[in-house]
Tab-separated table of C-alpha atoms in Angstrom:
chain	number	residue	atom	x	y	z
A	1	THR	CA	-101.522	207.524	39.579
A	2	ALA	CA	-99.887	208.301	36.262
A	3	ALA	CA	-101.741	210.680	33.981
A	4	LYS	CA	-103.853	208.811	31.487
A	5	VAL	CA	-102.757	208.663	27.865
A	6	PRO	CA	-105.344	210.198	25.488
A	7	ALA	CA	-107.306	207.620	23.455
A	8	ALA	CA	-106.580	209.692	20.327
A	9	ALA	CA	-103.864	212.160	19.336
A	10	LYS	CA	-103.464	214.635	16.493
A	11	LEU	CA	-100.602	214.041	14.050
A	12	GLU	CA	-98.592	216.109	11.646
A	13	PRO	CA	-97.814	213.973	8.588
A	14	ALA	CA	-94.664	214.271	6.448
A	15	VAL	CA	-94.726	215.651	2.891
A	16	GLN	CA	-92.719	214.245	-0.045
A	17	ASN	CA	-92.076	216.597	-2.970
A	18	TYR	CA	-91.229	214.009	-5.629
A	19	GLU	CA	-90.882	215.126	-9.231
A	20	TRP	CA	-94.148	213.446	-10.370
A	21	GLY	CA	-96.321	215.319	-7.860
A	22	VAL	CA	-98.853	218.058	-8.619
A	23	ARG	CA	-97.665	221.692	-8.745
A	24	GLY	CA	-99.652	224.845	-8.016
A	25	GLY	CA	-100.287	224.268	-4.330
A	26	GLY	CA	-103.524	224.092	-2.380
A	27	GLN	CA	-106.221	224.281	-5.032
A	28	SER	CA	-104.839	221.816	-7.524
A	29	SER	CA	-103.436	219.069	-5.335
A	30	LEU	CA	-105.039	216.943	-2.648
A	31	VAL	CA	-101.624	216.453	-1.025
A	32	ALA	CA	-100.978	220.213	-0.957
A	33	ARG	CA	-104.409	220.780	0.637
A	34	MET	CA	-103.726	218.080	3.216
A	35	ALA	CA	-100.328	219.687	3.907
A	36	ASN	CA	-102.013	223.110	4.211
A	37	ALA	CA	-99.678	224.466	1.543
A	38	GLN	CA	-100.058	227.940	0.143
A	39	VAL	CA	-101.920	228.057	-3.154
A	40	ALA	CA	-99.069	229.382	-5.278
A	41	GLU	CA	-96.435	226.865	-4.162
A	42	GLU	CA	-94.138	226.043	-7.061
A	43	LYS	CA	-92.785	222.702	-5.884
A	44	PRO	CA	-94.563	219.426	-6.672
A	45	PHE	CA	-96.675	217.941	-3.861
A	46	ALA	CA	-96.571	214.174	-4.396
A	47	GLU	CA	-97.134	212.239	-1.171
A	48	LEU	CA	-98.246	212.707	2.400
A	49	TRP	CA	-96.929	209.986	4.757
A	50	MET	CA	-98.813	208.988	7.893
A	51	GLY	CA	-97.040	206.438	10.045
A	52	THR	CA	-93.764	205.480	11.694
A	53	HIS	CA	-91.500	204.802	8.675
A	54	PRO	CA	-88.080	206.231	9.649
A	55	LYS	CA	-87.673	207.939	6.258
A	56	ALA	CA	-90.554	210.349	7.006
A	57	PRO	CA	-92.248	209.739	10.368
A	58	SER	CA	-95.374	211.563	11.525
A	59	VAL	CA	-95.087	213.848	14.541
A	60	VAL	CA	-97.483	213.882	17.536
A	61	LEU	CA	-99.131	217.270	18.217
A	62	GLU	CA	-100.763	216.526	21.626
A	63	ASP	CA	-99.878	218.621	24.676
A	64	GLY	CA	-97.096	217.005	26.618
A	65	TRP	CA	-95.945	214.935	23.648
A	66	SER	CA	-95.663	217.724	21.113
A	67	GLY	CA	-92.904	217.268	18.539
A	68	MET	CA	-92.272	213.596	19.369
A	69	VAL	CA	-92.215	211.217	16.395
A	70	LEU	CA	-95.070	208.714	16.352
A	71	GLY	CA	-92.848	205.620	16.665
A	72	GLU	CA	-91.314	206.949	19.879
A	73	PHE	CA	-94.761	207.896	21.264
A	74	LEU	CA	-95.981	204.322	20.644
A	75	ARG	CA	-92.893	202.794	22.294
A	76	LEU	CA	-93.385	204.961	25.387
A	77	ASN	CA	-97.119	204.223	25.567
A	78	GLU	CA	-97.584	200.485	25.268
A	79	VAL	CA	-101.253	200.774	26.177
A	80	PHE	CA	-101.758	202.909	23.053
A	81	MET	CA	-99.985	200.336	20.878
A	82	GLY	CA	-102.002	197.309	22.052
A	83	SER	CA	-101.122	193.655	22.533
A	84	LYS	CA	-100.517	192.810	18.859
A	85	ALA	CA	-97.449	195.080	18.769
A	86	GLY	CA	-95.095	192.105	19.039
A	87	MET	CA	-96.327	190.720	15.722
A	88	PHE	CA	-94.931	193.722	13.901
A	89	GLY	CA	-91.799	194.412	15.910
A	90	GLY	CA	-93.497	197.036	18.100
A	91	ASP	CA	-94.122	199.319	15.129
A	92	LEU	CA	-97.221	200.280	13.155
A	93	PRO	CA	-97.800	197.443	10.672
A	94	TYR	CA	-98.805	199.808	7.870
A	95	LEU	CA	-97.788	203.036	6.165
A	96	PHE	CA	-100.719	205.242	5.130
A	97	LYS	CA	-100.336	207.768	2.295
A	98	CYS	CA	-102.151	210.321	0.236
A	99	LEU	CA	-100.914	210.696	-3.378
A	100	SER	CA	-101.367	213.424	-5.998
A	101	VAL	CA	-100.073	212.217	-9.344
A	102	ALA	CA	-99.397	214.661	-12.207
A	103	LYS	CA	-97.060	212.517	-14.275
A	104	ALA	CA	-96.387	208.807	-14.579
A	105	LEU	CA	-94.622	207.081	-11.690
A	106	SER	CA	-91.923	204.561	-12.509
A	107	ILE	CA	-92.898	201.172	-13.846
A	108	GLN	CA	-92.276	199.133	-10.746
A	109	ALA	CA	-93.031	196.117	-8.626
A	110	HIS	CA	-92.575	195.359	-4.945
A	111	PRO	CA	-90.742	192.295	-3.656
A	112	ASP	CA	-92.219	189.543	-1.496
A	113	LYS	CA	-90.579	188.981	1.906
A	114	THR	CA	-88.035	186.430	0.660
A	115	LEU	CA	-86.779	188.652	-2.150
A	116	ALA	CA	-86.865	191.768	0.069
A	117	LYS	CA	-84.441	190.105	2.524
A	118	LEU	CA	-82.082	189.222	-0.356
A	119	LEU	CA	-82.204	192.676	-1.963
A	120	HIS	CA	-81.710	194.438	1.363
A	121	ALA	CA	-78.692	192.279	2.223
A	122	ARG	CA	-77.162	192.880	-1.220
A	123	ASP	CA	-77.916	196.591	-1.726
A	124	LYS	CA	-78.985	198.556	1.350
A	125	PRO	CA	-78.875	202.035	-0.241
A	126	ASN	CA	-81.474	201.078	-2.871
A	127	TYR	CA	-83.485	198.593	-0.780
A	128	PRO	CA	-83.687	200.278	2.625
A	129	ASP	CA	-85.582	197.554	4.556
A	130	ASP	CA	-86.221	193.815	4.394
A	131	ASN	CA	-90.024	193.895	4.319
A	132	HIS	CA	-92.515	193.205	1.540
A	133	LYS	CA	-94.655	196.097	0.293
A	134	PRO	CA	-98.090	194.951	-0.828
A	135	GLU	CA	-100.300	198.010	-1.288
A	136	LEU	CA	-103.889	199.070	-1.809
A	137	ALA	CA	-104.882	202.294	-3.590
A	138	CYS	CA	-108.353	203.842	-3.308
A	139	ALA	CA	-109.271	206.608	-5.757
A	140	VAL	CA	-110.267	210.007	-4.327
A	141	THR	CA	-110.649	211.592	-7.787
A	142	GLU	CA	-110.743	209.819	-11.154
A	143	PHE	CA	-107.486	207.851	-10.989
A	144	GLU	CA	-105.602	205.916	-13.633
A	145	GLY	CA	-102.681	203.566	-13.768
A	146	LEU	CA	-101.045	200.620	-15.467
A	147	CYS	CA	-101.554	197.434	-13.498
A	148	GLY	CA	-100.624	193.817	-14.215
A	149	PHE	CA	-100.068	192.120	-17.573
A	150	ARG	CA	-102.775	192.179	-20.225
A	151	LYS	CA	-104.057	188.842	-21.538
A	152	LEU	CA	-101.438	187.370	-23.863
A	153	ASP	CA	-103.687	187.485	-26.952
A	154	GLU	CA	-104.175	191.218	-26.375
A	155	ILE	CA	-100.390	191.688	-26.138
A	156	VAL	CA	-99.876	189.655	-29.322
A	157	GLU	CA	-102.455	191.862	-31.038
A	158	ASN	CA	-100.557	194.982	-29.867
A	159	VAL	CA	-97.266	193.547	-31.135
A	160	GLY	CA	-98.892	192.936	-34.516
A	161	ALA	CA	-100.077	196.548	-34.681
A	162	VAL	CA	-96.780	198.131	-33.574
A	163	PRO	CA	-93.879	197.266	-35.911
A	164	GLU	CA	-91.348	199.050	-33.673
A	165	LEU	CA	-92.307	196.868	-30.705
A	166	LYS	CA	-92.067	193.809	-32.952
A	167	GLU	CA	-88.513	194.870	-33.880
A	168	LEU	CA	-87.443	195.075	-30.238
A	169	ILE	CA	-88.974	191.705	-29.347
A	170	GLY	CA	-87.481	189.940	-32.368
A	171	GLN	CA	-89.022	187.526	-34.863
A	172	ASP	CA	-88.289	184.320	-32.894
A	173	THR	CA	-89.914	185.547	-29.696
A	174	VAL	CA	-92.923	186.918	-31.612
A	175	LYS	CA	-93.397	183.435	-33.133
A	176	LEU	CA	-93.045	181.861	-29.687
A	177	MET	CA	-95.773	184.176	-28.331
A	178	GLU	CA	-98.125	183.376	-31.193
A	179	SER	CA	-97.628	179.632	-30.947
A	180	SER	CA	-98.067	179.625	-27.137
A	181	LEU	CA	-101.576	181.114	-27.351
A	182	ASP	CA	-103.220	177.702	-27.562
A	183	LYS	CA	-100.836	176.024	-25.091
A	184	ASP	CA	-100.937	175.760	-21.282
A	185	ALA	CA	-100.550	178.662	-18.836
A	186	GLN	CA	-96.881	177.918	-18.195
A	187	SER	CA	-95.946	178.101	-21.902
A	188	ARG	CA	-97.821	181.386	-22.211
A	189	ALA	CA	-96.052	182.771	-19.135
A	190	GLU	CA	-92.646	181.737	-20.551
A	191	ALA	CA	-93.371	183.443	-23.878
A	192	LEU	CA	-94.566	186.614	-22.135
A	193	LYS	CA	-91.472	186.643	-19.922
A	194	GLN	CA	-89.179	186.283	-22.920
A	195	ALA	CA	-90.923	189.071	-24.847
A	196	PHE	CA	-90.941	191.493	-21.888
A	197	ASN	CA	-87.261	190.715	-21.192
A	198	MET	CA	-86.290	191.343	-24.834
A	199	VAL	CA	-87.824	194.816	-24.645
A	200	MET	CA	-86.445	195.704	-21.222
A	201	SER	CA	-82.921	194.506	-21.975
A	202	SER	CA	-82.632	196.242	-25.367
A	203	PRO	CA	-79.729	198.715	-25.562
A	204	GLU	CA	-80.866	202.269	-24.885
A	205	ASP	CA	-79.965	203.617	-28.327
A	206	ARG	CA	-82.066	200.913	-29.985
A	207	VAL	CA	-85.007	201.669	-27.708
A	208	LYS	CA	-84.776	205.393	-28.466
A	209	HIS	CA	-84.493	204.747	-32.209
A	210	GLN	CA	-87.594	202.501	-32.297
A	211	ALA	CA	-89.515	204.778	-29.893
A	212	SER	CA	-88.787	207.767	-32.084
A	213	LYS	CA	-90.004	205.911	-35.209
A	214	MET	CA	-93.138	204.833	-33.333
A	215	VAL	CA	-93.923	208.315	-31.989
A	216	ASP	CA	-93.484	209.919	-35.438
A	217	ARG	CA	-95.700	207.266	-37.013
A	218	LEU	CA	-98.422	207.658	-34.379
A	219	LYS	CA	-98.354	211.458	-34.592
A	220	SER	CA	-99.061	211.322	-38.317
A	221	SER	CA	-101.681	208.591	-37.984
A	222	GLN	CA	-105.352	209.490	-38.676
A	223	LYS	CA	-106.954	207.138	-36.174
A	224	LEU	CA	-105.353	206.115	-32.906
A	225	ARG	CA	-106.342	203.271	-30.576
A	226	ASP	CA	-106.704	204.167	-26.861
A	227	VAL	CA	-103.410	202.498	-26.018
A	228	GLU	CA	-101.645	204.550	-28.718
A	229	GLU	CA	-103.140	207.812	-27.452
A	230	LEU	CA	-101.796	206.923	-24.021
A	231	VAL	CA	-98.331	206.282	-25.498
A	232	LEU	CA	-98.269	209.760	-27.075
A	233	ARG	CA	-99.500	211.373	-23.851
A	234	ILE	CA	-96.825	209.724	-21.693
A	235	ASN	CA	-94.156	210.453	-24.326
A	236	GLU	CA	-94.685	214.155	-23.503
A	237	GLN	CA	-93.542	213.378	-19.932
A	238	PHE	CA	-90.835	210.790	-20.662
A	239	PRO	CA	-89.723	211.233	-24.277
A	240	LEU	CA	-88.654	207.988	-25.980
A	241	ASP	CA	-88.514	206.059	-22.679
A	242	VAL	CA	-88.510	202.243	-22.713
A	243	GLY	CA	-91.646	202.498	-20.547
A	244	LEU	CA	-93.638	203.561	-23.626
A	245	PHE	CA	-93.318	199.982	-24.899
A	246	ASN	CA	-94.454	198.611	-21.502
A	247	ILE	CA	-97.812	200.297	-22.061
A	248	PHE	CA	-98.601	197.638	-24.704
A	249	PHE	CA	-98.001	194.888	-22.107
A	250	LEU	CA	-99.889	196.282	-19.111
A	251	ASN	CA	-103.588	196.848	-18.368
A	252	HIS	CA	-104.643	200.500	-18.483
A	253	VAL	CA	-106.959	200.861	-15.485
A	254	LYS	CA	-109.308	203.765	-14.714
A	255	LEU	CA	-110.839	204.034	-11.255
A	256	ARG	CA	-113.809	206.135	-10.221
A	257	PRO	CA	-113.722	207.734	-6.751
A	258	GLY	CA	-114.284	204.999	-4.162
A	259	GLN	CA	-112.911	202.184	-6.345
A	260	ALA	CA	-109.653	200.510	-5.333
A	261	LEU	CA	-106.840	198.255	-6.557
A	262	PHE	CA	-104.828	195.752	-4.525
A	263	LEU	CA	-101.232	195.426	-5.735
A	264	GLY	CA	-99.687	192.223	-4.410
A	265	PRO	CA	-95.993	191.312	-4.611
A	266	ASN	CA	-94.322	190.949	-8.033
A	267	LEU	CA	-97.121	192.732	-9.897
A	268	PRO	CA	-95.927	195.319	-12.445
A	269	HIS	CA	-97.665	198.690	-12.113
A	270	ALA	CA	-97.338	202.444	-12.564
A	271	TYR	CA	-99.742	205.168	-11.480
A	272	LEU	CA	-100.451	207.727	-14.217
A	273	SER	CA	-102.726	210.480	-12.867
A	274	GLY	CA	-105.151	211.526	-10.139
A	275	ASP	CA	-105.449	211.595	-6.337
A	276	CYS	CA	-105.657	208.476	-4.190
A	277	MET	CA	-105.293	207.197	-0.667
A	278	GLU	CA	-102.806	204.369	-0.415
A	279	ILE	CA	-102.010	201.915	2.355
A	280	MET	CA	-99.205	199.380	2.404
A	281	ALA	CA	-96.943	197.347	4.655
A	282	THR	CA	-94.298	199.544	6.308
A	283	SER	CA	-91.631	199.428	3.618
A	284	ASP	CA	-90.072	201.602	0.941
A	285	ASN	CA	-88.791	198.791	-1.293
A	286	VAL	CA	-89.392	199.528	-4.968
A	287	VAL	CA	-87.860	197.732	-7.940
A	288	ARG	CA	-87.993	200.196	-10.884
A	289	ALA	CA	-87.459	199.913	-14.617
A	290	GLY	CA	-88.985	202.754	-16.658
A	291	PHE	CA	-90.351	206.348	-16.451
A	292	THR	CA	-87.899	207.291	-13.723
A	293	PRO	CA	-84.732	209.293	-13.082
A	294	LYS	CA	-84.191	207.084	-9.982
A	295	PHE	CA	-82.161	203.861	-9.674
A	296	LYS	CA	-83.294	201.214	-12.188
A	297	ASP	CA	-82.881	197.507	-11.507
A	298	VAL	CA	-84.097	195.954	-14.741
A	299	ALA	CA	-82.652	192.468	-14.199
A	300	THR	CA	-84.315	192.106	-10.792
A	301	LEU	CA	-87.624	193.463	-12.081
A	302	CYS	CA	-87.703	191.095	-15.055
A	303	SER	CA	-86.834	188.052	-12.974
A	304	MET	CA	-89.269	188.746	-10.113
A	305	LEU	CA	-92.485	189.503	-12.032
A	306	ASP	CA	-95.391	187.089	-11.947
A	307	TYR	CA	-95.885	186.260	-15.637
A	308	GLU	CA	-98.586	183.665	-14.999
A	309	ARG	CA	-101.036	186.245	-13.730
A	310	SER	CA	-102.446	188.076	-16.719
A	311	GLY	CA	-105.780	189.519	-17.721
A	312	PRO	CA	-107.835	192.509	-16.538
A	313	ALA	CA	-106.982	194.052	-13.176
A	314	GLU	CA	-109.526	193.348	-10.441
A	315	ILE	CA	-111.198	196.553	-9.360
A	316	MET	CA	-112.428	196.521	-5.745
A	317	GLU	CA	-115.656	198.275	-4.763
A	318	GLY	CA	-115.097	197.656	-1.044
A	319	GLU	CA	-117.437	195.919	1.369
A	320	ALA	CA	-120.295	198.048	2.690
A	321	ARG	CA	-120.543	198.318	6.492
A	322	GLU	CA	-122.599	200.706	8.558
A	323	GLY	CA	-121.628	204.150	7.231
A	324	MET	CA	-118.410	203.030	5.538
A	325	ARG	CA	-116.813	200.896	2.838
A	326	VAL	CA	-113.934	198.620	3.818
A	327	TYR	CA	-111.186	197.526	1.413
A	328	ALA	CA	-109.005	194.628	2.527
A	329	PRO	CA	-106.382	192.521	0.748
A	330	PRO	CA	-107.795	189.108	-0.232
A	331	GLY	CA	-107.035	186.101	1.982
A	332	HIS	CA	-104.895	186.140	5.117
A	333	ASP	CA	-101.382	186.635	3.694
A	334	PHE	CA	-101.375	190.377	4.305
A	335	PRO	CA	-102.474	190.938	7.922
A	336	GLU	CA	-100.850	194.379	8.055
A	337	PHE	CA	-103.613	196.569	6.680
A	338	SER	CA	-107.052	197.439	5.417
A	339	LEU	CA	-108.628	200.791	4.534
A	340	ALA	CA	-112.039	202.286	5.316
A	341	ARG	CA	-113.727	205.111	3.402
A	342	ILE	CA	-116.296	206.949	5.516
A	343	GLU	CA	-118.843	209.373	4.104
A	344	LEU	CA	-120.396	211.212	6.983
A	345	SER	CA	-123.693	212.985	6.354
A	346	SER	CA	-126.302	213.583	9.026
A	347	ARG	CA	-125.837	210.450	11.164
A	348	ALA	CA	-122.973	209.487	13.448
A	349	VAL	CA	-120.790	206.578	12.310
A	350	ASP	CA	-119.579	204.037	14.837
A	351	LEU	CA	-115.947	203.146	14.095
A	352	GLY	CA	-115.938	200.119	16.426
A	353	ASN	CA	-112.559	199.269	17.909
A	354	SER	CA	-109.393	197.554	16.750
A	355	VAL	CA	-106.522	195.477	18.141
A	356	ALA	CA	-103.979	197.899	16.612
A	357	PRO	CA	-103.787	201.695	16.380
A	358	ARG	CA	-105.737	203.311	13.520
A	359	ILE	CA	-105.016	206.533	11.635
A	360	LEU	CA	-107.755	208.808	10.259
A	361	ILE	CA	-107.491	211.660	7.791
A	362	CYS	CA	-110.301	214.085	6.973
A	363	VAL	CA	-110.144	214.735	3.230
A	364	GLU	CA	-113.014	217.206	3.176
A	365	GLY	CA	-115.654	218.644	5.517
A	366	GLN	CA	-115.656	218.578	9.299
A	367	ALA	CA	-116.741	216.272	12.114
A	368	GLN	CA	-116.321	215.480	15.777
A	369	LEU	CA	-114.215	212.442	16.707
A	370	ARG	CA	-114.924	210.824	20.050
A	371	ALA	CA	-112.647	208.075	21.354
A	372	ASN	CA	-113.001	206.234	24.650
A	373	SER	CA	-111.482	203.256	26.376
A	374	ASP	CA	-114.528	201.006	26.048
A	375	GLY	CA	-113.848	199.410	29.445
A	376	MET	CA	-111.140	197.289	27.774
A	377	ASN	CA	-108.475	199.717	28.648
A	378	ASP	CA	-109.044	202.115	31.505
A	379	SER	CA	-105.614	203.715	31.246
A	380	LEU	CA	-106.795	205.714	28.229
A	381	ALA	CA	-108.480	209.079	28.719
A	382	VAL	CA	-111.730	209.765	26.821
A	383	THR	CA	-110.813	212.165	24.037
A	384	ASP	CA	-112.937	214.472	21.882
A	385	ILE	CA	-111.241	216.005	18.862
A	386	PRO	CA	-112.900	218.325	16.338
A	387	ILE	CA	-111.579	217.427	12.896
A	388	LYS	CA	-111.645	219.413	9.674
A	389	THR	CA	-110.155	219.149	6.186
A	390	SER	CA	-106.518	217.969	6.554
A	391	SER	CA	-106.810	216.802	10.185
A	392	VAL	CA	-104.892	213.584	10.869
A	393	VAL	CA	-105.513	211.635	14.081
A	394	VAL	CA	-104.144	208.393	15.492
A	395	LEU	CA	-106.495	206.242	17.613
A	396	ALA	CA	-105.215	203.940	20.345
A	397	ALA	CA	-105.610	200.181	20.031
A	398	ASN	CA	-108.622	198.775	21.912
A	399	CYS	CA	-110.478	202.043	22.079
A	400	SER	CA	-113.886	202.461	20.552
A	401	ALA	CA	-114.574	205.566	18.555
A	402	SER	CA	-117.283	207.360	16.638
A	403	LEU	CA	-117.498	210.215	14.167
A	404	GLU	CA	-120.304	212.703	14.635
A	405	PRO	CA	-121.389	215.315	12.097
A	406	SER	CA	-120.550	218.817	13.184
A	407	ALA	CA	-122.942	221.695	12.540
A	408	GLY	CA	-124.750	219.889	9.747
A	409	ALA	CA	-121.606	219.651	7.586
A	410	GLY	CA	-120.714	216.331	5.981
A	411	ALA	CA	-117.222	214.865	5.775
A	412	LEU	CA	-115.150	212.401	3.787
A	413	VAL	CA	-112.738	210.507	6.030
A	414	PHE	CA	-110.330	207.652	5.305
A	415	MET	CA	-109.155	205.333	8.076
A	416	ALA	CA	-106.161	202.989	8.083
A	417	CYS	CA	-106.506	199.811	10.158
A	418	CYS	CA	-104.908	196.381	10.405
A	419	HIS	CA	-106.518	193.533	8.411
A	420	PRO	CA	-109.925	192.257	9.625
A	421	CYS	CA	-108.411	188.746	9.943
A	422	LEU	CA	-106.488	189.968	13.011
A	423	GLU	CA	-109.633	191.328	14.646
A	424	ALA	CA	-111.431	187.998	14.347
A	425	SER	CA	-108.587	186.079	15.959
A	426	SER	CA	-108.390	188.400	18.956
A	427	GLY	CA	-111.753	187.647	20.543
């Protein structure tokens, strides 16, 4: 008989050294620690990718498979991939990441599937695939970002307090915003769209001129509002960028460790600082407009955004299950992923099983991972893997697994899975 495939395999993730990442290596950056970087590394450590995305695939470290990319390993071992593989074209449905953010990421949104197909057909270099990219971010440290439009009356209040923003928007549009406040949702959305478009489509020299006036005025001001302090802080990173004016339109969100945000399609957002775990559909489609040296597609961004959804961002606390908290996108439109945060102390945690492969990363501490075939799947070999800080492991579909404390040490582990709605439909 053929040798059994292990029920779990160690992975080596890929590192991305984007400009906005954290410098100073292992002590200062979660990503650098996860990548086992030396402490004095000068380059920025921004993202760790765990998954099969062709841009930066993870590599399998198990004996016999060593050095093979994860996608290839899954294609060769159908039993590891599970029966739902066909739903996602035989690939992992999600991309799992760890982020360390030192400076603002671009103001961006991700397309839905219909728009992704259009963008990919029209401009392959900038839109490398035809998939949507909903994502969920869970804070590991204090984490902050801009997310979704503020309520319109808050934006109108900001416009009233910032003459330079008022200049860019123009008198007529300011009046339209004010008069739409007591009208229906569609009128408010139209007014918001027009105001945001006026700012984003202003010629660069005009933006710089108004931004410079605003920054000088704020610097000499005695008392600053929170939003104005944020503008000055981000101006240090991106001097006089059009994105500074976006800050008055978008919610400023602060997450405590263990809190999460779900970012659906067409939602404007930008991460500002901190470490998080992030899970998304397998895609790298980003439509950008500010705070970035990369390709900007302002027209697409302005036309795709959802202007009807405004008001405070919804912060997720996750759903408590035995030994873990589970964060899943609302509804059933995003079957690709969910995320579990597991705090291991003195008791073992049962990870159950799943219809698709799962990926675990140990963020701190150590533990013992035990995976077995659960009788569902006797072609998988029972596998015991000791894990420690920075270990990344992929679990086969249809295997049950547990985490056991090792030598009295605790651990913090995050686990990527498909959406619970797929599990329910499989029984």
